[in-house]
GROMACS .gro file of N, CA and C in nm:
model
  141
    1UNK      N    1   0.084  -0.115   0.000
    1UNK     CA    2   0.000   0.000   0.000
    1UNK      C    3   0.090   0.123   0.000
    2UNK      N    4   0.052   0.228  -0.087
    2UNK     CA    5   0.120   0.343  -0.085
    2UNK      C    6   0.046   0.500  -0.032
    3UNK      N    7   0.090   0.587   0.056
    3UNK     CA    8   0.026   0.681   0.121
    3UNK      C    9   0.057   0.812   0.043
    4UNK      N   10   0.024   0.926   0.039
    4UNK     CA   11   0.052   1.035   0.027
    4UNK      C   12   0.091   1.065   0.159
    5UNK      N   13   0.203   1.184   0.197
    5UNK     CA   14   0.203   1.225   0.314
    5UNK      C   15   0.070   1.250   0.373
    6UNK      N   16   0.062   1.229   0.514
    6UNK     CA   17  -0.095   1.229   0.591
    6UNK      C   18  -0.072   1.336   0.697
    7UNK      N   19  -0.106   1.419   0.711
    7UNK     CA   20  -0.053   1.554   0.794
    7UNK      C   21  -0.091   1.514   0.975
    8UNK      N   22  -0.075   1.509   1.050
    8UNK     CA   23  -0.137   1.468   1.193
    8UNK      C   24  -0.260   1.584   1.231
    9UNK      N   25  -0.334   1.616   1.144
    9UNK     CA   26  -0.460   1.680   1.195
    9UNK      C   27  -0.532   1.615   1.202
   10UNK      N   28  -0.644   1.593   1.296
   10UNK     CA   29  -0.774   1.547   1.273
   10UNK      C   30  -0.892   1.619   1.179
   11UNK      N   31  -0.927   1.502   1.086
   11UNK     CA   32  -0.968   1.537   0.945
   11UNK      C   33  -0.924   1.544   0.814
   12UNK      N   34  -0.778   1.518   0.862
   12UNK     CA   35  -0.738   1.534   0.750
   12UNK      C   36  -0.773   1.410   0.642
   13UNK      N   37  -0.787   1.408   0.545
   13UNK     CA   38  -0.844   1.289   0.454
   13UNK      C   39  -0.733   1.304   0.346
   14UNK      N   40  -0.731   1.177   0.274
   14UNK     CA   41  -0.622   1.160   0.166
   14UNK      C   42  -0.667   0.981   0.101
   15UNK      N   43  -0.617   0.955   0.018
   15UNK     CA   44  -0.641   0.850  -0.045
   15UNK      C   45  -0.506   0.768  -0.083
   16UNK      N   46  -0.498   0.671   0.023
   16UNK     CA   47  -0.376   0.550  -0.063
   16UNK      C   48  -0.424   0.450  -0.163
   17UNK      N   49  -0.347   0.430  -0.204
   17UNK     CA   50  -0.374   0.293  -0.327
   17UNK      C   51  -0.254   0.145  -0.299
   18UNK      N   52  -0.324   0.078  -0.374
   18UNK     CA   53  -0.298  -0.079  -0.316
   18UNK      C   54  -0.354  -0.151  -0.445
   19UNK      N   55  -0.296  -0.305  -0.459
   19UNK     CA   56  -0.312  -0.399  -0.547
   19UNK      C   57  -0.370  -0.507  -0.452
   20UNK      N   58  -0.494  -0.564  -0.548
   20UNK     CA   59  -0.529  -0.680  -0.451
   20UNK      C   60  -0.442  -0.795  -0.552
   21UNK      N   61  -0.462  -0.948  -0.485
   21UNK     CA   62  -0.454  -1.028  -0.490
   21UNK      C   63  -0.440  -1.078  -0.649
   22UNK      N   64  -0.554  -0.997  -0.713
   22UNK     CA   65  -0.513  -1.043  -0.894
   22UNK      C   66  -0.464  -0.951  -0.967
   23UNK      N   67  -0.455  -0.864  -0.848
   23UNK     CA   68  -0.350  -0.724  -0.964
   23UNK      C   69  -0.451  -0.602  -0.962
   24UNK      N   70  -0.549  -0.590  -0.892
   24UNK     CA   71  -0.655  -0.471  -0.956
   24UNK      C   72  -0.632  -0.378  -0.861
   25UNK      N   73  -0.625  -0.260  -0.911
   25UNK     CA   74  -0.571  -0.145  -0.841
   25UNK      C   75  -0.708  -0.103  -0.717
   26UNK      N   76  -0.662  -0.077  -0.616
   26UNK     CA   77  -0.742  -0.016  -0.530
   26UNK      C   78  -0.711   0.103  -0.479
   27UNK      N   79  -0.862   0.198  -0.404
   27UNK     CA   80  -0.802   0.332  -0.367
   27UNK      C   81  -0.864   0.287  -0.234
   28UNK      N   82  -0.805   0.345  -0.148
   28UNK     CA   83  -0.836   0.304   0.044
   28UNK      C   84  -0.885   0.498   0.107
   29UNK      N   85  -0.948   0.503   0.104
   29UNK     CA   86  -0.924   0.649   0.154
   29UNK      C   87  -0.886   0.643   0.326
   30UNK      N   88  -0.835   0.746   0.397
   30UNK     CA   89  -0.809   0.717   0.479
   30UNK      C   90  -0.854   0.869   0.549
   31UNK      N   91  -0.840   0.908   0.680
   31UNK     CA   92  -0.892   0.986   0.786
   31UNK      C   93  -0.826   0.996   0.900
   32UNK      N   94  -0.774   1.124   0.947
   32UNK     CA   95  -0.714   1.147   1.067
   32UNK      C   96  -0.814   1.106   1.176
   33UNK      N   97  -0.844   1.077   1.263
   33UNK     CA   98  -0.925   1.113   1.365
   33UNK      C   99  -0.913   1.180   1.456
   34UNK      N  100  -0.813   1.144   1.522
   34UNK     CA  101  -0.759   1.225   1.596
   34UNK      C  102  -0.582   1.200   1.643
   35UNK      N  103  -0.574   1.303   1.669
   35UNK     CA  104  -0.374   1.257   1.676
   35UNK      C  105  -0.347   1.413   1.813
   36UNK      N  106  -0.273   1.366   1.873
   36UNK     CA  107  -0.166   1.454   2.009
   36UNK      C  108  -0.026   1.404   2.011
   37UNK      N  109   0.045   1.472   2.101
   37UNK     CA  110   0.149   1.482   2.070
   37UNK      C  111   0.231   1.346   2.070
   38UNK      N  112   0.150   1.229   2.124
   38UNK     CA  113   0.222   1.092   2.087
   38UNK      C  114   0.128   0.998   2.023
   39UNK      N  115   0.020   1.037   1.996
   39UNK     CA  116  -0.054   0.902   1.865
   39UNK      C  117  -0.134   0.995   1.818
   40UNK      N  118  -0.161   0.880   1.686
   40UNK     CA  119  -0.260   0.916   1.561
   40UNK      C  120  -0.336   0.785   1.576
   41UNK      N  121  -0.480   0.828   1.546
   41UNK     CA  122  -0.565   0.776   1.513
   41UNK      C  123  -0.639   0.779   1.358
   42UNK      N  124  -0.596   0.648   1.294
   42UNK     CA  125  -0.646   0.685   1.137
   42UNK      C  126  -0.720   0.592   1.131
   43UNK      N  127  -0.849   0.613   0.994
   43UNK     CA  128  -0.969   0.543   1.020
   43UNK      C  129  -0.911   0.505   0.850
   44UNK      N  130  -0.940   0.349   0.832
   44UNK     CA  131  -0.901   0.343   0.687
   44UNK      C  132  -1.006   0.275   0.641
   45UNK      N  133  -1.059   0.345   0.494
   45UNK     CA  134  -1.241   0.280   0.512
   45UNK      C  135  -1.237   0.138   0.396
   46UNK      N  136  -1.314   0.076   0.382
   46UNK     CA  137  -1.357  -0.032   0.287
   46UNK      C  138  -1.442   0.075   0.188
   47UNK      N  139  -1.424   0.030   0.091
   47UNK     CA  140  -1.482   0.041  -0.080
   47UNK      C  141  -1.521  -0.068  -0.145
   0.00000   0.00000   0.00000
């Protein structure tokens, strides 16, 4: 799976991509939720 940089805000949204199993490209979007000064919380959704 490959990310764009993901900034540590909550909200921030961005879209990685990924290959399944027979080769077909996928997009994963993904979501800050919340992040402080020692974790992030990212929500990575199904499509």
């Amino acid at each position: 799976m490959k990310c764009p940089d993901l900034k540590a805000v909550a909200g921030t949204k961005v879209t990685c991509t990924a290959r399944d199993g027979d080769g077909k490209d996928l997009s994963i979007p993904v979501t800050v939720l919340k992040a402080d000064a020692t974790s992030i919380t990212w929500k990575f959704e199904r499509v």
